[in-house]
XYZ file of C-alpha atoms in Angstrom:
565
model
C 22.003 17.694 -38.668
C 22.402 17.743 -42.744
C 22.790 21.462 -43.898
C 19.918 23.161 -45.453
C 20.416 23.228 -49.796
C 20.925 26.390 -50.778
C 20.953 28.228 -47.346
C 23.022 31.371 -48.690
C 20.103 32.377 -51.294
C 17.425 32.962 -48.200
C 17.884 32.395 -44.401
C 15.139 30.067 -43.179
C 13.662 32.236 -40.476
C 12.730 34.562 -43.070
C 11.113 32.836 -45.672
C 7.224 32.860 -44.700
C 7.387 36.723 -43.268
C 6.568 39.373 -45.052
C 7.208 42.812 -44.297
C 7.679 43.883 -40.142
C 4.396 43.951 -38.747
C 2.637 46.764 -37.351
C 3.291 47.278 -33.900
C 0.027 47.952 -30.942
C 1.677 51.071 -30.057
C 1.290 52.317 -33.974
C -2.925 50.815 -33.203
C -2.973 52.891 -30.114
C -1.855 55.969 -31.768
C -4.346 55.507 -34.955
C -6.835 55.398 -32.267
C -5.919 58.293 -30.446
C -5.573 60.285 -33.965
C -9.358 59.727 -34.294
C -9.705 56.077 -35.764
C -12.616 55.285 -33.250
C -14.333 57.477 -31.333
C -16.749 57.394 -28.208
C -16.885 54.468 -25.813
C -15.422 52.682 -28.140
C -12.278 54.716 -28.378
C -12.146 55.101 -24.506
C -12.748 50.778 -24.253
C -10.091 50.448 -27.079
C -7.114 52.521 -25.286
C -8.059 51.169 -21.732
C -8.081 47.676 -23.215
C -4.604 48.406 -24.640
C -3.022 49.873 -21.266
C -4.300 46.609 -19.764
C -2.653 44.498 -22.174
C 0.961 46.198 -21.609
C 0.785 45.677 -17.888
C -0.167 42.290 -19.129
C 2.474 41.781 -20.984
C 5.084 43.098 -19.023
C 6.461 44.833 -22.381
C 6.169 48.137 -23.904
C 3.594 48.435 -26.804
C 6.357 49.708 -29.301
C 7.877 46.729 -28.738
C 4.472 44.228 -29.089
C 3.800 43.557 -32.811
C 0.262 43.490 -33.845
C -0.020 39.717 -34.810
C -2.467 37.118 -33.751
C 0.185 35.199 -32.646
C 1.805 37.720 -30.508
C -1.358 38.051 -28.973
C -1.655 34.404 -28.088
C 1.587 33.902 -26.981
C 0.846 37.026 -24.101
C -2.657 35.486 -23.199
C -1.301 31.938 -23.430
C 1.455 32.935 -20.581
C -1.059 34.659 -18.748
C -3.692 33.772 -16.211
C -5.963 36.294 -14.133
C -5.335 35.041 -10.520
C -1.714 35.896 -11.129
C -3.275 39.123 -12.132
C -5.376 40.030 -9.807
C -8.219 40.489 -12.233
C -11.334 38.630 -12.466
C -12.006 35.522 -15.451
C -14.704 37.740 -16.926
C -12.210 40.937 -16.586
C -9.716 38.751 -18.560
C -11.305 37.403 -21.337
C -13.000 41.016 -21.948
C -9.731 42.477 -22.409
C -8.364 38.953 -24.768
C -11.713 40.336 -27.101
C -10.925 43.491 -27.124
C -7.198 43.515 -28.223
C -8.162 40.458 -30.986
C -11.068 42.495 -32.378
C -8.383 45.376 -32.605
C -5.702 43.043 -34.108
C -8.353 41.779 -36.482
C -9.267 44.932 -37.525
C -6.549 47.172 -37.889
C -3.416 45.052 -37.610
C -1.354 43.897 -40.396
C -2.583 40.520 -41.458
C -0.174 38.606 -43.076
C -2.072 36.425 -45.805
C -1.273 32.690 -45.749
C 1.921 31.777 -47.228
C 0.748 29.316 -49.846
C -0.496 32.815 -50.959
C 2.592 34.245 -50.840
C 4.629 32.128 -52.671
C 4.285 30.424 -55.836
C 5.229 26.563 -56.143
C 8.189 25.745 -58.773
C 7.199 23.821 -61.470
C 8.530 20.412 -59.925
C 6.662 20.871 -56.779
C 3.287 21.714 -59.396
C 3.817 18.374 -60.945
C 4.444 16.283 -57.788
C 1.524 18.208 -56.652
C -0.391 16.979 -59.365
C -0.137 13.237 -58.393
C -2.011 13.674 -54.814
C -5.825 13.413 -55.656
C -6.893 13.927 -51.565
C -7.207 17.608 -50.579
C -6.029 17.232 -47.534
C -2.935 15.772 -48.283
C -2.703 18.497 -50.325
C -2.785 20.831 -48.057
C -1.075 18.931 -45.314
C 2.088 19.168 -47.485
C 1.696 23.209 -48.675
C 4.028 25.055 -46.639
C 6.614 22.396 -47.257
C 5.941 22.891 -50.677
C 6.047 26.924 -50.399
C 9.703 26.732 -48.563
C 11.387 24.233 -50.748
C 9.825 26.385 -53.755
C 11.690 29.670 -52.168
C 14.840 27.955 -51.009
C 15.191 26.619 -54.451
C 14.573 22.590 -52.853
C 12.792 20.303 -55.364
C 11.520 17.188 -54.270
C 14.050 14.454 -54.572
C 15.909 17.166 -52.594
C 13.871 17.072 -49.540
C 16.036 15.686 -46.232
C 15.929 16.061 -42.821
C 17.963 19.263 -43.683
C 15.050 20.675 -45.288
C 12.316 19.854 -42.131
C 15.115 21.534 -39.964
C 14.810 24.544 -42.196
C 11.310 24.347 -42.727
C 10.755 23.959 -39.018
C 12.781 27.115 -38.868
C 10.702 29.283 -41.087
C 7.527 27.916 -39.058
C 8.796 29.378 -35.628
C 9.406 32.701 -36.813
C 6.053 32.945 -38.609
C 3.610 35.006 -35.954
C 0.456 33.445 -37.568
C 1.114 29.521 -36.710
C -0.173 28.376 -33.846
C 1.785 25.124 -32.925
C 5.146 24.631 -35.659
C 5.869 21.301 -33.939
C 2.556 19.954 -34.701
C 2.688 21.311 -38.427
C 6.062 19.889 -38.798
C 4.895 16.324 -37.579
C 1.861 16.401 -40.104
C 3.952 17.460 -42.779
C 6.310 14.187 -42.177
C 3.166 11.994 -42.245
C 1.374 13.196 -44.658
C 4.495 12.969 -46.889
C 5.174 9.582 -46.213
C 1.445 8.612 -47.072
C 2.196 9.678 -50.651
C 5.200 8.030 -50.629
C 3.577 4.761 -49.828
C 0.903 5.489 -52.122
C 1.579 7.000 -55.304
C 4.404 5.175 -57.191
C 6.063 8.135 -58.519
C 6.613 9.834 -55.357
C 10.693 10.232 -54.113
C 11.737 7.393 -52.706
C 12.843 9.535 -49.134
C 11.252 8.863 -45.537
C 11.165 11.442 -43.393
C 11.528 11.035 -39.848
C 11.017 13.679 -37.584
C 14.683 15.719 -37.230
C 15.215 16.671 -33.533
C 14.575 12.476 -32.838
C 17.073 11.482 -30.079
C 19.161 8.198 -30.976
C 17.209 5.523 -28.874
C 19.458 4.911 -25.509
C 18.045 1.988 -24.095
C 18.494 -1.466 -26.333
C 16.036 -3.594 -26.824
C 15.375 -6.750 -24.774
C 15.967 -8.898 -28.126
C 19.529 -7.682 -28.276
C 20.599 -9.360 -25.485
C 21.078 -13.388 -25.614
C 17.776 -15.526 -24.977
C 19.714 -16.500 -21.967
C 19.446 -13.043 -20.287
C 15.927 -12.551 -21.103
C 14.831 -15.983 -19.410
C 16.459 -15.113 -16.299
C 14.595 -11.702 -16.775
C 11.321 -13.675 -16.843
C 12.192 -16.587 -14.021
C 13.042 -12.848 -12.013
C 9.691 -11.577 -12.611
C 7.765 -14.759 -11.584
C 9.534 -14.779 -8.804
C 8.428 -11.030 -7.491
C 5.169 -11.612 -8.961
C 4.637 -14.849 -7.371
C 7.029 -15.374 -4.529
C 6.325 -19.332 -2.761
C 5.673 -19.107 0.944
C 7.740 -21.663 1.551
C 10.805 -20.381 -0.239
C 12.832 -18.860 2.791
C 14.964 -17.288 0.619
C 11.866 -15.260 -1.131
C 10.705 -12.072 -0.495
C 8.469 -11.302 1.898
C 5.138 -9.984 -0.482
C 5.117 -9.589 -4.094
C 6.418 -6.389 -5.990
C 3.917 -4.418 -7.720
C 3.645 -4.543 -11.652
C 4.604 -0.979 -11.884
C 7.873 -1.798 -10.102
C 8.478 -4.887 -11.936
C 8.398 -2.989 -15.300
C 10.550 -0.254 -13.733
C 13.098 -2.920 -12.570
C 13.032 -4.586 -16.165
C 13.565 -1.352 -17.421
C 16.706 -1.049 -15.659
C 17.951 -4.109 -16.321
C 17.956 -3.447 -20.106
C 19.313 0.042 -19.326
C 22.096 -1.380 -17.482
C 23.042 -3.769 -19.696
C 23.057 -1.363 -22.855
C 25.376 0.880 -20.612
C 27.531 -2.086 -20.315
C 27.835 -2.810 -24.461
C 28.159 1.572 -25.048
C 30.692 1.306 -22.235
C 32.719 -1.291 -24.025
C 33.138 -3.650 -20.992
C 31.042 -6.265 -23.132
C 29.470 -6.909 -26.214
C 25.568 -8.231 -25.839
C 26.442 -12.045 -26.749
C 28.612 -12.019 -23.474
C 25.543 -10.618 -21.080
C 23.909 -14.320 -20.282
C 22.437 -13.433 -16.979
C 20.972 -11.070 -14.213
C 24.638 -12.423 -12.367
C 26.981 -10.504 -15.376
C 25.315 -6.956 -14.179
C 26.565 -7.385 -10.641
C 29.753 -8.867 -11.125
C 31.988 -5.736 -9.219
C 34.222 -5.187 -12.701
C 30.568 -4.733 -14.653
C 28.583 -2.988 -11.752
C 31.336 -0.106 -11.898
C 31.678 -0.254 -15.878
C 27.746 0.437 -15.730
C 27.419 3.193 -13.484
C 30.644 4.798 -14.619
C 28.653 5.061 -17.998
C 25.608 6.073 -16.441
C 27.408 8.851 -14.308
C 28.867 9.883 -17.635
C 25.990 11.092 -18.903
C 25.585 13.478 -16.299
C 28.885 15.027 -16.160
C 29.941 12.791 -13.158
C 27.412 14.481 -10.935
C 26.004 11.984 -8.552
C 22.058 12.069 -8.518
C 19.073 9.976 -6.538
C 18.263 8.377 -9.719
C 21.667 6.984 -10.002
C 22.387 5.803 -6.646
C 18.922 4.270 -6.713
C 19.404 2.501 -9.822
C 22.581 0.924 -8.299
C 20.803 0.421 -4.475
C 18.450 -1.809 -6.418
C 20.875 -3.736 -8.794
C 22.567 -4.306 -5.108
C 19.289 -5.915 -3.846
C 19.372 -8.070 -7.077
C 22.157 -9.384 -6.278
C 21.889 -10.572 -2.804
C 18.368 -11.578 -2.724
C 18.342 -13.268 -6.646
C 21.711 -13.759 -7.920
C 22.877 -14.718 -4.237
C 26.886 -13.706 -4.143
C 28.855 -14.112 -1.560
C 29.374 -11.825 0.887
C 32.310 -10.088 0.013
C 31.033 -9.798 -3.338
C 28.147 -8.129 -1.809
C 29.974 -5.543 0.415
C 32.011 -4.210 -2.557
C 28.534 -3.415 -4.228
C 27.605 -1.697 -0.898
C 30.621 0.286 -0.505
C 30.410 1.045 -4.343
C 26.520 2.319 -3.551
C 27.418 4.906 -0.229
C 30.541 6.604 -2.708
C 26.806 7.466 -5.127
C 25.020 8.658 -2.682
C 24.475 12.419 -3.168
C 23.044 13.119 0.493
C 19.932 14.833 -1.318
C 17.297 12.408 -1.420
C 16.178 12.859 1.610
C 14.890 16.736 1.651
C 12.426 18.696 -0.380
C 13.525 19.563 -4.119
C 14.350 22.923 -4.812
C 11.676 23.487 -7.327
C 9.177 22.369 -4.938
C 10.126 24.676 -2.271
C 9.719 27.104 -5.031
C 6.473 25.924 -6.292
C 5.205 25.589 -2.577
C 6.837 29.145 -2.303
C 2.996 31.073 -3.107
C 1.498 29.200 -0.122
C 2.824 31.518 2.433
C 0.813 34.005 1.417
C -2.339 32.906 3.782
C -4.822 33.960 1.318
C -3.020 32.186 -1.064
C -3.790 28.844 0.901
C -7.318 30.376 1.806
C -8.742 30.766 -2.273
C -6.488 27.209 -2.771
C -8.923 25.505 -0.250
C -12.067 27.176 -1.490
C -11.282 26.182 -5.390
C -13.616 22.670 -4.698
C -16.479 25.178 -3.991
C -15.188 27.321 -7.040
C -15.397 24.072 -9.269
C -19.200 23.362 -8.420
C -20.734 26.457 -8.768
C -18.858 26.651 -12.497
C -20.213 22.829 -12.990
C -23.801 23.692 -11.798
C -23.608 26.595 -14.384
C -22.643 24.530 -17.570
C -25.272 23.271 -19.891
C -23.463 20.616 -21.244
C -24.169 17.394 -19.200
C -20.674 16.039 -20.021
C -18.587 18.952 -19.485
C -20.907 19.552 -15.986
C -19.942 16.218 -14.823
C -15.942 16.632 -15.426
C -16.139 19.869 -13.504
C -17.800 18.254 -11.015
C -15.422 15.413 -10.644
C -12.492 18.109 -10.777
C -14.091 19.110 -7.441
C -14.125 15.876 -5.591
C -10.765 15.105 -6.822
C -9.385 18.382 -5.421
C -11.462 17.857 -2.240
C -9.954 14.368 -1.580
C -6.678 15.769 -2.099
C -6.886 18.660 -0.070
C -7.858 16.228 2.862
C -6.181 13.314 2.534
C -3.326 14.010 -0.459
C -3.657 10.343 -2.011
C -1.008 8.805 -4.334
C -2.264 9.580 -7.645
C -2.141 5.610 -8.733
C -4.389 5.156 -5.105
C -6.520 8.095 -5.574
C -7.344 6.676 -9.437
C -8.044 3.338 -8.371
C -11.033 3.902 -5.961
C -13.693 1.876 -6.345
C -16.872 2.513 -5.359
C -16.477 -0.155 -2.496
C -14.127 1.862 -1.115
C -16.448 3.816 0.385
C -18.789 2.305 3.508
C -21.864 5.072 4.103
C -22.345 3.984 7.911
C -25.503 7.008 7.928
C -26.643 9.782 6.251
C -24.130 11.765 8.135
C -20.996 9.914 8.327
C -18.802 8.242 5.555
C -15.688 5.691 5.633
C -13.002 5.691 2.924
C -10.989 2.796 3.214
C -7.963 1.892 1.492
C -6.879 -1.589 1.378
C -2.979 -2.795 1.765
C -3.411 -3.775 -2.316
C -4.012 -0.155 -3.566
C -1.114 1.292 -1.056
C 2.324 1.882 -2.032
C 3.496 1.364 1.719
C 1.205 -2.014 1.769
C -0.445 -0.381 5.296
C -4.241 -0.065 5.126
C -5.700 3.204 5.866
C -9.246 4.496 6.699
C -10.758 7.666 6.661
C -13.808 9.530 7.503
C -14.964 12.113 5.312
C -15.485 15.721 6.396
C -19.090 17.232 5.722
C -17.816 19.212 2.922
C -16.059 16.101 1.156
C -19.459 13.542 1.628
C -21.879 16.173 -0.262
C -19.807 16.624 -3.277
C -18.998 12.543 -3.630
C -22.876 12.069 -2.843
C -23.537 14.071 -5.517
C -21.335 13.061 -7.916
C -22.546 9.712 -7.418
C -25.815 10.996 -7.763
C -26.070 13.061 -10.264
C -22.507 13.631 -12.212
C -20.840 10.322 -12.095
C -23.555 8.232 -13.725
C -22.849 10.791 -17.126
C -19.596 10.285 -17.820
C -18.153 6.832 -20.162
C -17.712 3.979 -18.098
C -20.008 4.765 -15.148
C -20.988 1.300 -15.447
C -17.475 0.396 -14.214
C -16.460 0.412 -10.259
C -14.314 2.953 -9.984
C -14.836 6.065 -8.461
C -13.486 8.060 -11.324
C -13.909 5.464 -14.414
C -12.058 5.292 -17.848
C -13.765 5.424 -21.400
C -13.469 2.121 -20.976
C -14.728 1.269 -17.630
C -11.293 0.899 -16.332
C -9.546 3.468 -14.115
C -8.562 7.202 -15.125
C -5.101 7.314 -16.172
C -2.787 8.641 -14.417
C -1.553 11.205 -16.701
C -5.869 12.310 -16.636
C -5.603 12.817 -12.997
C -2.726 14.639 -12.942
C -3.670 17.045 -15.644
C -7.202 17.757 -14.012
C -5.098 19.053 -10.816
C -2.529 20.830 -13.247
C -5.162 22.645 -15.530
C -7.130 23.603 -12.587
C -4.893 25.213 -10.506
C -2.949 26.660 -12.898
C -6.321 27.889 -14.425
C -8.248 29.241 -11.568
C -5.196 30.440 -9.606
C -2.240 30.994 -11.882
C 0.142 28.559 -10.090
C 2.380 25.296 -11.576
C 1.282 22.854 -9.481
C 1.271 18.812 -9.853
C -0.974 16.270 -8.117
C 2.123 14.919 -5.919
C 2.359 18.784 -4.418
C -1.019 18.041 -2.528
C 1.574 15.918 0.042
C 3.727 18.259 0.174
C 1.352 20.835 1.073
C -1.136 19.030 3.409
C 2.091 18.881 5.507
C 3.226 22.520 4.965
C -0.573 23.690 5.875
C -1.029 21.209 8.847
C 2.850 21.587 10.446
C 2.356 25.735 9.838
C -0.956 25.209 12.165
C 0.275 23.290 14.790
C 4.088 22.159 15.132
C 2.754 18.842 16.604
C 0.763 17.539 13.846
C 3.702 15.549 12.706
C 2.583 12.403 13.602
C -1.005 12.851 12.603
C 0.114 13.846 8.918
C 2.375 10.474 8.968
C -0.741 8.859 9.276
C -2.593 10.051 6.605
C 0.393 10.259 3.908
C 0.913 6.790 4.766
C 4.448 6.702 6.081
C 5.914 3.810 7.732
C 7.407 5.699 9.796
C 7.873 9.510 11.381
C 11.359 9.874 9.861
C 10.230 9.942 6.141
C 7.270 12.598 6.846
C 9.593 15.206 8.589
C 12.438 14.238 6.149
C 10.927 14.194 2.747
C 7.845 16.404 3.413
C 8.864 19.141 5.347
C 11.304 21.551 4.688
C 9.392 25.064 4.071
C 8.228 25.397 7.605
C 11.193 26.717 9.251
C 9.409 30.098 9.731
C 6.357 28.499 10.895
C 8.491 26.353 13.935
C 9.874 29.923 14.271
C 6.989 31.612 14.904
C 5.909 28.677 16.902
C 8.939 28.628 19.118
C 9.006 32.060 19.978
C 4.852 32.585 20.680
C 5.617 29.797 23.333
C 8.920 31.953 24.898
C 6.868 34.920 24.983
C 4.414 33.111 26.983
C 7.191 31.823 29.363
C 8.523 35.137 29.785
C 4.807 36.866 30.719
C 4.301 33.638 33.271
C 7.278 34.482 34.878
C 6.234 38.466 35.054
């Protein structure tokens, strides 16, 4: 990182505050020395109370910003609490009235700080407002550190990004920061006069991977006669894989390949020009160059990703780059020194995220939140906003039941589902939208067929794309993303419960809840997570019910013991 010009005149963090804000305990004792009175007064000081349990911090230590205040209701949620949503926000509008009203307000720093003549002039050339003001606290720093314009670097966004962060009034620094560097470069690319410096964002990590071009045309044709061949492998071809990878895992694969190969040129063992062909990465001298380099990079520590980067260069080379057999069982000796004897058991931080669901009314409000989610949807006017909230309750529905693959559970179609009566419902899931390539087929519970009949219905036919066929549809008629489905299980849980909690948890759960209810439900959960077999449920799935087989074990030894009496 460049050093900041003129650091020793003023220290970055300090240059947009002003004097040390008023602390709520200094509001709480104004209001107790007779600045309200009444219920006010009495709402005021209770409001306050609830806000340092809150906050978990002593009021002399809270200063009376609005970004203080945020940053405690931002880490906040009232599940966690044990407080109701209305509860919550009364208290949020109490303590911002009170901050609004009686706490030091810090005016905005472009009037604070006066601009130095070269910054006036420069900002004399811009003739939109917004740019303007897009570049204003860039212009109020540099003016106090003494920076003029042809002096800007990234030196001076690591300073000014500084000086953002410790300001209690901004809201989001990193997002100020980036609009400062664009707006900056538009009047570089527009007004003639402007310093001839690009910014670039400061804290950019140096890209790892190498691009495909960097490697001989060569390599990249064998990348693409590889790919046909997944994509597309002949019947006839003995030698060719069974079914065809999925796109997702050829672009994964691809992926790797490039990685590999740039680990192989950072490494030393060979310079680009010399990497011709899928063969070079799985020659043994160059498959232990690569991973050496890749292990590097985490301190030598052996990790899934690693071993299963190497497992699959391994298949390359037996089932595409066909080497000989001793060639092949150096690779595979090479692959069982990687493996870290992890893979196969539950993470730690989703034992720890799973950690909550002991508590059985924990599990109990988790399970009611689909019921939660309509009443709030049948309560909004806004047709739009109804309809997500609506389809936030038949995607946590599914899940609860049937804990779907995100990529399966957002590429329903509509034809998915086979309405045999009024009373009874099929969901099917064909081999093609299955990681495991095994079709599945499940009925729907009562509570699960009213809210998809009406979200078809009603909700679904409101939202962009409903003229598409998928179940939950894209702006564009396509599928929801992936990253939408996971962030309508994220912001819902986390919003109506207080918990971190990811789409992929709903597996991992279905086979706490189900295992916790009856130890023999093992095979009945492989089933519906899809397994090929037992050994990957009870392996990779289980792991917090210990106490539950515990429980399990010695209900059924009482019972012995009282048969026996």
């Amino acid at each position: 990182m460049n050093a900041i010009p003129k650091q020793n005149q003023i220290d970055s963090s300090e240059v947009f505050l002003s004097n040390p804000p008023r602390t709520f305990a200094d509001l709480k004792a104004d209001i107790e020395a007779g600045l309200t009175a009444g219920t006010k007064r009495r709402d005021l000081l209770s409001a306050l109370n609830r806000f340092e349990a809150i906050a978990k911090i002593p009021l002399e230590k809270l200063l009376a910003t609005p970004g203080k205040t945020r940053e405690v209701f931002a880490n906040s949620h009232p599940a966690s609490l044990g407080i109701s949503q209305k509860t919550f926000a009364n208290i949020r509008a109490q303590i911002k009235r009170l901050v609004r009203e009686h706490g030091d307000q810090m005016p905005h720093v472009t009037r604070r700080f006066a601009l130095s003549p070269e910054w006036k002039d420069l900002f004399g050339l811009i003739d939109e407002r917004l740019w303007r003001n897009g570049l204003n606290r860039l212009a109020c720093y540099c003016s106090a550190m003494e920076i003029t314009p042809a002096e800007v670097s990234s030196g001076t966004l690591i300073g000014l990004s500084t000086a953002l962060e410790a300001e209690e009034v901004v809201k989001d620094p990193r997002n100020i920061l980036k609009h400062t560097i664009v707006t900056w470069n538009r009047c570089r690319r527009r007004y003639p006069d402007w310093p001839d410096v690009v910014l670039a964002t400061p804290t950019r990590r140096e890209r790892i991977t190498l691009p495909m071009s960097t490697f001989p045309e060569s390599f990249q044709g064998d990348v693409a006669a590889w790919k046909q061949r997944m994509l597309h492998p002949d019947p006839l071809d003995l030698t060719a894989p069974d079914k065809p990878l999925s796109p997702k895992t050829i672009e994964s694969r691809v992926y790797l390949f490039r990685r590999f190969a740039t680990a192989l040129v950072k490494s030393g063992t060979l310079p680009p020009d010399e990497i011709t062909s899928l063969t070079v990465l799985v020659e043994p001298k160059a498959f232990k160059s690569g991973l050496s380099e890749m292990l590097s990079r985490t301190s030598n520590k052996k990790t899934a990703r690693i071993y299963n980067d190497a497992n699959s260069l391994r298949y390359l080379a037996r089932h595409y780059c066909r080497v000989d057999e001793t060639v092949f069982q150096e690779l595979t000796q090479i692959c069982k020194k990687l493996d870290p004897h992890t893979r196969r058991k539950m993470t730690q931080k989703n034992r720890e995220r799973l950690a909550p669901f002991d508590n059985p009314s924990t599990v109990t409000a988790f399970l009611k939140l689909p019921g939660k989610l309509i009443r709030d949807a049948q309560s909004i006017s806004n047709p739009i906003r109804a309809a997500k909230r609506y389809e936030q309750a038949l995607i946590m529905s599914i899940e609860v039941h049937f804990a779907l693959r995100r990529n399966t559970l957002r590429n329903l179609e509509l034809s998915n589902f086979r309405w045999l009566e009024a009373d009874h419902c099929l969901l099917s899931i064909p081999e093609d939208n299955s990681k495991t390539g095994i079709r599945q087929e499940f009925e729907l519970g009562d509570g699960t067929r009213t809210i998809l009949r009406q979200f078809l219905d009603i909700y679904r036919p409101r939202l962009p794309g409903a003229d598409g066929p998928f179940l939950f549809p894209g702006v564009t008629g396509g599928p929801r993303s992936e990253s939408a489905i996971s962030n309508a299980v994220k912001i819902v849980v986390e919003r109506e419960m207080g918990l971190v909690f990811n789409a992929h948890l709903f597996r991992h759960l279905l086979m706490k809840i189900a295992f916790e209810a009856d130890p023999g439900t093992a095979f009945a959960a492989q089933r519906v997570l899809g397994h090929k077999s037992l050994d990957t449920t009870t392996t990779f799935y289980m792991g917090t019910e210990t106490r539950a087989a515990g429980k399990h074990l010695d209900k059924a030894l009482l019972q012995l013991r009282r048969e026996d009496e």
